[in-house]
Amino acid sequence: MPEDDLYREIILEHASHPHHHGTVTSATHTTEGRNPVCGDEIALSWNEKDGKVSDIAFDGTGCSISQAAASILCDSVIGLPTSQALACARSFRAMLVEGTAPEDDMSDMAALQGVQAYPARVKCALLAWNLLAESLEAEEQSHD
Amino acid sequence: MPEDDLYREIILEHASHPHHHGTVTSATHTTEGRNPVCGDEIALSWNEKDGKVSDIAFDGTGCSISQAAASILCDSVIGLPTSQALACARSFRAMLVEGTAPEDDMSDMAALQGVQAYPARVKCALLAWNLLAESLEAEEQSHD
Amino acid sequence: MTTSAHPLAHFDVQEIRKDFPILNDGTRTRPLSYLDSAATSQKPAVVLNAMHDYYVHANANVHRGVHELGDAATSRFEHARHRVARFLNADPRGLIFVRNTTEALNLVATGIARQGGLMASDRVVLSVLEHHSNIVPWQLERSTHGFAIAAIPLHPDGTLDMDEARKLLAPPTKLLSITYQSNVLGTVTPLKELIAMAHEAGILVAVDGAQRVPHARVDMKDLNCDFFAMSGHKVYGPMGSGILWGKPELLSSMSPFLGGGSMIDTVTFERTTWAELPQKFEAGTPDVAAAVGLAAACDYIDSLTYEAIEAHEKDLMQHLLHMLDSLPYIDVYGPNDRERIVGAVSFNVRGVHAHDVGTICDRHGVAIRVGHHCCQPLMRHLGVPATARASVAAYVTHDDIDSLGEALADVASIFGQVITQHTSPASQMEHRHA
Amino acid sequence: MTTSAHPLAHFDVQEIRKDFPILNDGTRTRPLSYLDSAATSQKPAVVLNAMHDYYVHANANVHRGVHELGDAATSRFEHARHRVARFLNADPRGLIFVRNTTEALNLVATGIARQGGLMASDRVVLSVLEHHSNIVPWQLERSTHGFAIAAIPLHPDGTLDMDEARKLLAPPTKLLSITYQSNVLGTVTPLKELIAMAHEAGILVAVDGAQRVPHARVDMKDLNCDFFAMSGHKVYGPMGSGILWGKPELLSSMSPFLGGGSMIDTVTFERTTWAELPQKFEAGTPDVAAAVGLAAACDYIDSLTYEAIEAHEKDLMQHLLHMLDSLPYIDVYGPNDRERIVGAVSFNVRGVHAHDVGTICDRHGVAIRVGHHCCQPLMRHLGVPATARASVAAYVTHDDIDSLGEALADVASIFGQVITQHTSPASQMEHRHA
Ligand SMILES: Cc1ncc(COP(=O)(O)O)c(C=O)c1O
Ligand SMILES: Cc1ncc(COP(=O)(O)O)c(C=O)c1O
Ligand code: FES
Ligand code: FES
């Protein structure tokens, strides 16, 4: 086995000790979704304050990829303006779907790049990220 | 084209000028059936007297093979004891289904031997003959 | 004979025939003039190879695997879906793989009726042209849901009575299901006009496209029908391949058709919820090889181009109709304007049963279809129990049609006496001396 | 590794592997251990060749032609029907070609319910073991016809609670539809006992045989069920092939399933009558190639003999279960008596999601299935969201199973920390030093 392109240390670490696991109290936003292939579900809850994601958490169970991706998501967008959080979700999506190289500021997100080589698992990595993107996009549109 | 193995002169003659076409008046037996492949129908009617087929006729339309076979049927069994008529129908069937060589006394019936080479047309040749056989077999059983 | 005379000079039918293994079957003892493509087309090697390639490199069940072959099978299957969708200029989410046109039309009938979309007070409109596969599915649902069925009548030449159509496309009609091209007469229905009329009255339109796609480009966006059914096996694709396309928003609100694996979201004994489109309508293990083969058939048609196929087939039909019209003992069915007869033509040898005609053609190595062509109501309209039908395809040649002409002359000579009874002596003479 | 140790010494798995092109795919860059045959089996060359041969020498539509190819196609199709009927020791009149088990079970549910055979006061009995394809078809008919559905519960080890079965096989139950062998647990249900109980109470029995036919001879006369569904693609046959067999007298009195060509006698818009069996249930152009391929698969199995396949698979399952039971971090589902686990086994790596197990196995070239296996009620019974499943077939070797063992050790080493949390230190040690 070559150096692991999927189950990197950092992923396993996030999966076994996820950050921001649980629900945000009195969240301004909640959303949940299911990966239809496996039936796994993830729920996101966050607080938006002054146009920023002031707090965020995820709940639900699933494979290590989906859990790590959700944990990394929370780490990555907490404190960001919502527009930047959305941009972040879009870069992540582009990295996995279109194969775009990860940007410099993607930090732990880039660790999931290896998922691209596992078509059946892309849905896992995107589960939480798609939920966030869809929710922020819907919000953006309603502001237009 | 070699000498015609299907549309022999005798078949065409029976088909264009069928013998015993119509219905027998005050028939003791009537039966009708359809070839499911084409939808063509034939009706047979006959009189049984003293254990013999004293009169017989056929009605309905269909291809030349079915019409010739019905015409030849009427010619062949008229006047025969019913048991012999049934034997006749069975020999005919055997000739077409099992490829048995025609017996000496089969006369015009043997002209239909060529149908065997045309699987899709065997049903045509058997249409009237099967009707007769089934009817006589049912009668035989009810006498047991 | 090549068709080098027609405008698209690069279309060489002899070259095309090389693509079809069955047309070059060395084990045959006599020639084959296959004029029965409307029943099922022959398959080019590229289609057979695509299926074989799937089995040898990628065979697995789809949508459920996390293993390499499962990924490969799923990706080939979904690629096929997108390929066929592109072929039809259709939204791939609405593209459901089925076995054939028959299954596609049953899917529509069941999906709508089961959802409560066809009730006792409603009406479904068909036409007298329809194939049984666009009649019986509606009757089966009628037996449970009790709606009415009406059929647009035909003019004597088999064209639709558009005045009657207009009257029927009004309340309580909920749905029009109609053929795009008659498999018996070769005529094309005025579908865009019918669809506009129907939509104006809030009526859904399902199209039986089985006989159209073999002969002309069909474009879902342009046509704007609600449902479209076709058989892959009639367009150079494999047996067991077919398509139902439907507008995604309609399919989403419909009841599923078959229940089973892949089409569900969650299952409990109390209540089950459905998967998203298109999986919702693809229960159980699909025939991945058939889908892959159909996609290859789309590639094949596009490589020939519909323009070239249409030009070639038009030339063939002219030759065919000219031949039939020149034989005094032949009755051709359909409009007098022969330009309107496309891809297939029905006829009878006067006084001779169609099955006898079929058998004699077969003895000349000419494969035509005889019978009611699964169109008993149309046969009743034409007043005949059966017809003979010759149909063309990209690989058909003038020679094939000339062989049919010879076979028909043989029918005339074998049944000469019968024909004489049905034909005027003058025209009979003409033929005898031809 | 060959299985020369087992009694049938002429069974050489390496020779058998040569029959399967995909197992000898020179384009692969890594080995393939295909342990997912329960999803779909690989196909031997004889099956692929039979289909190709059909397309190259006999392709035409069936039942309607009077031409040579039509005869050839019809005769190959009907020969296939008789071949498969002989394989199942079944009356060929009751043998209907379908796409897969799912379609077969939908056919039974629709045919009975539409005929009025399942009404609001009736009950259908299933079991908690069932695949979605033996649950959802009944629910779809329930939505129209309103009958009740009940499920025979399971003991904790996944075997049927026969006491509860006995109670349910009584009025108002009209029909029992049940699996012969679990696709998740590999257990075989006491079918003959259930059928006897059901018949005593005048209850019809439909059998989902999808997972049984790959592993053992099934005999319709001996089993005496009323309906039997199977997938050809799971028994070395092509995708798109499957069978519903039913007692002819029952099928004759049932409503048709799909409406269309070939299944009718006469059609008018007012009233349509049905063809005789088996055509009544085969609407539209069938997939002749799939039927021909399935018949070739029957020939293939008979050439290997079920006796040899069973002995070989029993040996494989012993090796597999021994390996799984020796790994302390593995939970195996099903009865403790491992002899009762046939053809397939489900397990989980404690603390690790089944999809992660599946992906790591895949990286070792080991194809297993992970997920709910279209058995969500059974997953709920087992108290897990998903399992990993390994299944065997004639072409599987000890090496394939050893590769799975290595992959599982890799799972353990990647997820070591997680597993530690879920496993006792002692057994954990044992594994680490193995
Ligand atoms: C027990 C059982 N029933 C039914 C099915 C459904 O088979 P298919 O997908 O071929 O319709 C399967 C396989 O997936 C199965 O294992
Ligand atoms: C107009 C038309 N509709 C429907 C069908 C049915 O197609 P299939 O038998 O492929 O379901 C056919 C062909 O037989 C047809 O010509
Ligand atoms: S397997 Fe369910 S989310 Fe990854
Ligand atoms: S074709 Fe109808 S009986 Fe011969």
mmCIF file with all atom_site columns, N, CA, C and O in Angstrom, chain B residues 120-141:
data_model
loop_
_atom_site.group_PDB
_atom_site.id
_atom_site.type_symbol
_atom_site.label_atom_id
_atom_site.label_alt_id
_atom_site.label_comp_id
_atom_site.label_asym_id
_atom_site.label_entity_id
_atom_site.label_seq_id
_atom_site.pdbx_PDB_ins_code
_atom_site.Cartn_x
_atom_site.Cartn_y
_atom_site.Cartn_z
_atom_site.occupancy
_atom_site.B_iso_or_equiv
_atom_site.pdbx_formal_charge
_atom_site.auth_seq_id
_atom_site.auth_comp_id
_atom_site.auth_asym_id
_atom_site.auth_atom_id
_atom_site.pdbx_PDB_model_num
ATOM 1  N N  . ALA B 1 120 ? -43.537 -21.923 -39.102 1.00 0.00 ? 120 ALA B N  1
ATOM 2  C CA . ALA B 1 120 ? -44.566 -20.937 -38.789 1.00 0.00 ? 120 ALA B CA 1
ATOM 3  C C  . ALA B 1 120 ? -45.904 -21.310 -39.408 1.00 0.00 ? 120 ALA B C  1
ATOM 4  O O  . ALA B 1 120 ? -46.936 -20.747 -39.042 1.00 0.00 ? 120 ALA B O  1
ATOM 5  N N  . ARG B 1 121 ? -45.912 -22.251 -40.361 1.00 0.00 ? 121 ARG B N  1
ATOM 6  C CA . ARG B 1 121 ? -47.157 -22.583 -41.057 1.00 0.00 ? 121 ARG B CA 1
ATOM 7  C C  . ARG B 1 121 ? -47.760 -23.908 -40.603 1.00 0.00 ? 121 ARG B C  1
ATOM 8  O O  . ARG B 1 121 ? -48.849 -24.276 -41.066 1.00 0.00 ? 121 ARG B O  1
ATOM 9  N N  . VAL B 1 122 ? -47.050 -24.629 -39.737 1.00 0.00 ? 122 VAL B N  1
ATOM 10 C CA . VAL B 1 122 ? -47.578 -25.918 -39.267 1.00 0.00 ? 122 VAL B CA 1
ATOM 11 C C  . VAL B 1 122 ? -48.932 -25.713 -38.586 1.00 0.00 ? 122 VAL B C  1
ATOM 12 O O  . VAL B 1 122 ? -49.867 -26.496 -38.771 1.00 0.00 ? 122 VAL B O  1
ATOM 13 N N  . LYS B 1 123 ? -49.039 -24.631 -37.820 1.00 0.00 ? 123 LYS B N  1
ATOM 14 C CA . LYS B 1 123 ? -50.295 -24.322 -37.142 1.00 0.00 ? 123 LYS B CA 1
ATOM 15 C C  . LYS B 1 123 ? -51.445 -24.180 -38.132 1.00 0.00 ? 123 LYS B C  1
ATOM 16 O O  . LYS B 1 123 ? -52.592 -24.494 -37.808 1.00 0.00 ? 123 LYS B O  1
ATOM 17 N N  . CYS B 1 124 ? -51.162 -23.662 -39.311 1.00 0.00 ? 124 CYS B N  1
ATOM 18 C CA . CYS B 1 124 ? -52.193 -23.483 -40.337 1.00 0.00 ? 124 CYS B CA 1
ATOM 19 C C  . CYS B 1 124 ? -52.737 -24.845 -40.766 1.00 0.00 ? 124 CYS B C  1
ATOM 20 O O  . CYS B 1 124 ? -53.946 -25.060 -40.832 1.00 0.00 ? 124 CYS B O  1
ATOM 21 N N  . ALA B 1 125 ? -51.815 -25.748 -41.073 1.00 0.00 ? 125 ALA B N  1
ATOM 22 C CA . ALA B 1 125 ? -52.222 -27.057 -41.566 1.00 0.00 ? 125 ALA B CA 1
ATOM 23 C C  . ALA B 1 125 ? -52.960 -27.845 -40.496 1.00 0.00 ? 125 ALA B C  1
ATOM 24 O O  . ALA B 1 125 ? -53.836 -28.666 -40.787 1.00 0.00 ? 125 ALA B O  1
ATOM 25 N N  . LEU B 1 126 ? -52.623 -27.606 -39.247 1.00 0.00 ? 126 LEU B N  1
ATOM 26 C CA . LEU B 1 126 ? -53.223 -28.390 -38.154 1.00 0.00 ? 126 LEU B CA 1
ATOM 27 C C  . LEU B 1 126 ? -54.540 -27.806 -37.653 1.00 0.00 ? 126 LEU B C  1
ATOM 28 O O  . LEU B 1 126 ? -55.245 -28.482 -36.895 1.00 0.00 ? 126 LEU B O  1
ATOM 29 N N  . LEU B 1 127 ? -54.842 -26.585 -38.056 1.00 0.00 ? 127 LEU B N  1
ATOM 30 C CA . LEU B 1 127 ? -55.980 -25.900 -37.440 1.00 0.00 ? 127 LEU B CA 1
ATOM 31 C C  . LEU B 1 127 ? -57.247 -26.762 -37.461 1.00 0.00 ? 127 LEU B C  1
ATOM 32 O O  . LEU B 1 127 ? -57.798 -27.107 -36.409 1.00 0.00 ? 127 LEU B O  1
ATOM 33 N N  . ALA B 1 128 ? -57.691 -27.152 -38.635 1.00 0.00 ? 128 ALA B N  1
ATOM 34 C CA . ALA B 1 128 ? -58.917 -27.953 -38.736 1.00 0.00 ? 128 ALA B CA 1
ATOM 35 C C  . ALA B 1 128 ? -58.719 -29.347 -38.147 1.00 0.00 ? 128 ALA B C  1
ATOM 36 O O  . ALA B 1 128 ? -59.582 -29.879 -37.440 1.00 0.00 ? 128 ALA B O  1
ATOM 37 N N  . TRP B 1 129 ? -57.567 -29.925 -38.418 1.00 0.00 ? 129 TRP B N  1
ATOM 38 C CA . TRP B 1 129 ? -57.318 -31.297 -37.953 1.00 0.00 ? 129 TRP B CA 1
ATOM 39 C C  . TRP B 1 129 ? -57.297 -31.394 -36.435 1.00 0.00 ? 129 TRP B C  1
ATOM 40 O O  . TRP B 1 129 ? -57.775 -32.360 -35.852 1.00 0.00 ? 129 TRP B O  1
ATOM 41 N N  . ASN B 1 130 ? -56.717 -30.403 -35.783 1.00 0.00 ? 130 ASN B N  1
ATOM 42 C CA . ASN B 1 130 ? -56.720 -30.415 -34.318 1.00 0.00 ? 130 ASN B CA 1
ATOM 43 C C  . ASN B 1 130 ? -58.139 -30.298 -33.765 1.00 0.00 ? 130 ASN B C  1
ATOM 44 O O  . ASN B 1 130 ? -58.472 -30.928 -32.765 1.00 0.00 ? 130 ASN B O  1
ATOM 45 N N  . LEU B 1 131 ? -58.934 -29.476 -34.423 1.00 0.00 ? 131 LEU B N  1
ATOM 46 C CA . LEU B 1 131 ? -60.318 -29.325 -33.979 1.00 0.00 ? 131 LEU B CA 1
ATOM 47 C C  . LEU B 1 131 ? -61.029 -30.664 -34.019 1.00 0.00 ? 131 LEU B C  1
ATOM 48 O O  . LEU B 1 131 ? -61.714 -31.064 -33.076 1.00 0.00 ? 131 LEU B O  1
ATOM 49 N N  . LEU B 1 132 ? -60.866 -31.365 -35.133 1.00 0.00 ? 132 LEU B N  1
ATOM 50 C CA . LEU B 1 132 ? -61.520 -32.665 -35.277 1.00 0.00 ? 132 LEU B CA 1
ATOM 51 C C  . LEU B 1 132 ? -61.007 -33.644 -34.226 1.00 0.00 ? 132 LEU B C  1
ATOM 52 O O  . LEU B 1 132 ? -61.785 -34.306 -33.529 1.00 0.00 ? 132 LEU B O  1
ATOM 53 N N  . ALA B 1 133 ? -59.685 -33.685 -34.083 1.00 0.00 ? 133 ALA B N  1
ATOM 54 C CA . ALA B 1 133 ? -59.095 -34.645 -33.146 1.00 0.00 ? 133 ALA B CA 1
ATOM 55 C C  . ALA B 1 133 ? -59.561 -34.372 -31.718 1.00 0.00 ? 133 ALA B C  1
ATOM 56 O O  . ALA B 1 133 ? -59.965 -35.292 -30.991 1.00 0.00 ? 133 ALA B O  1
ATOM 57 N N  . GLU B 1 134 ? -59.523 -33.106 -31.326 1.00 0.00 ? 134 GLU B N  1
ATOM 58 C CA . GLU B 1 134 ? -59.926 -32.790 -29.950 1.00 0.00 ? 134 GLU B CA 1
ATOM 59 C C  . GLU B 1 134 ? -61.377 -33.161 -29.703 1.00 0.00 ? 134 GLU B C  1
ATOM 60 O O  . GLU B 1 134 ? -61.735 -33.697 -28.654 1.00 0.00 ? 134 GLU B O  1
ATOM 61 N N  . SER B 1 135 ? -62.198 -32.883 -30.676 1.00 0.00 ? 135 SER B N  1
ATOM 62 C CA . SER B 1 135 ? -63.613 -33.185 -30.513 1.00 0.00 ? 135 SER B CA 1
ATOM 63 C C  . SER B 1 135 ? -63.843 -34.695 -30.406 1.00 0.00 ? 135 SER B C  1
ATOM 64 O O  . SER B 1 135 ? -64.577 -35.174 -29.540 1.00 0.00 ? 135 SER B O  1
ATOM 65 N N  . LEU B 1 136 ? -63.187 -35.455 -31.274 1.00 0.00 ? 136 LEU B N  1
ATOM 66 C CA . LEU B 1 136 ? -63.363 -36.913 -31.246 1.00 0.00 ? 136 LEU B CA 1
ATOM 67 C C  . LEU B 1 136 ? -62.758 -37.512 -29.989 1.00 0.00 ? 136 LEU B C  1
ATOM 68 O O  . LEU B 1 136 ? -63.295 -38.458 -29.409 1.00 0.00 ? 136 LEU B O  1
ATOM 69 N N  . GLU B 1 137 ? -61.640 -36.954 -29.550 1.00 0.00 ? 137 GLU B N  1
ATOM 70 C CA . GLU B 1 137 ? -61.013 -37.467 -28.320 1.00 0.00 ? 137 GLU B CA 1
ATOM 71 C C  . GLU B 1 137 ? -61.903 -37.218 -27.106 1.00 0.00 ? 137 GLU B C  1
ATOM 72 O O  . GLU B 1 137 ? -62.052 -38.081 -26.236 1.00 0.00 ? 137 GLU B O  1
ATOM 73 N N  . ALA B 1 138 ? -62.494 -36.052 -27.063 1.00 0.00 ? 138 ALA B N  1
ATOM 74 C CA . ALA B 1 138 ? -63.386 -35.727 -25.951 1.00 0.00 ? 138 ALA B CA 1
ATOM 75 C C  . ALA B 1 138 ? -64.558 -36.695 -25.937 1.00 0.00 ? 138 ALA B C  1
ATOM 76 O O  . ALA B 1 138 ? -64.958 -37.208 -24.882 1.00 0.00 ? 138 ALA B O  1
ATOM 77 N N  . GLU B 1 139 ? -65.055 -36.988 -27.130 1.00 0.00 ? 139 GLU B N  1
ATOM 78 C CA . GLU B 1 139 ? -66.212 -37.888 -27.245 1.00 0.00 ? 139 GLU B CA 1
ATOM 79 C C  . GLU B 1 139 ? -65.838 -39.301 -26.783 1.00 0.00 ? 139 GLU B C  1
ATOM 80 O O  . GLU B 1 139 ? -66.538 -39.946 -26.019 1.00 0.00 ? 139 GLU B O  1
ATOM 81 N N  . GLU B 1 140 ? -64.656 -39.735 -27.240 1.00 0.00 ? 140 GLU B N  1
ATOM 82 C CA . GLU B 1 140 ? -64.163 -41.063 -26.888 1.00 0.00 ? 140 GLU B CA 1
ATOM 83 C C  . GLU B 1 140 ? -64.080 -41.201 -25.369 1.00 0.00 ? 140 GLU B C  1
ATOM 84 O O  . GLU B 1 140 ? -64.516 -42.191 -24.798 1.00 0.00 ? 140 GLU B O  1
ATOM 85 N N  . GLN B 1 141 ? -63.502 -40.170 -24.721 1.00 0.00 ? 141 GLN B N  1
ATOM 86 C CA . GLN B 1 141 ? -63.341 -40.218 -23.270 1.00 0.00 ? 141 GLN B CA 1
ATOM 87 C C  . GLN B 1 141 ? -64.685 -40.271 -22.562 1.00 0.00 ? 141 GLN B C  1
ATOM 88 O O  . GLN B 1 141 ? -64.845 -40.989 -21.583 1.00 0.00 ? 141 GLN B O  1
#
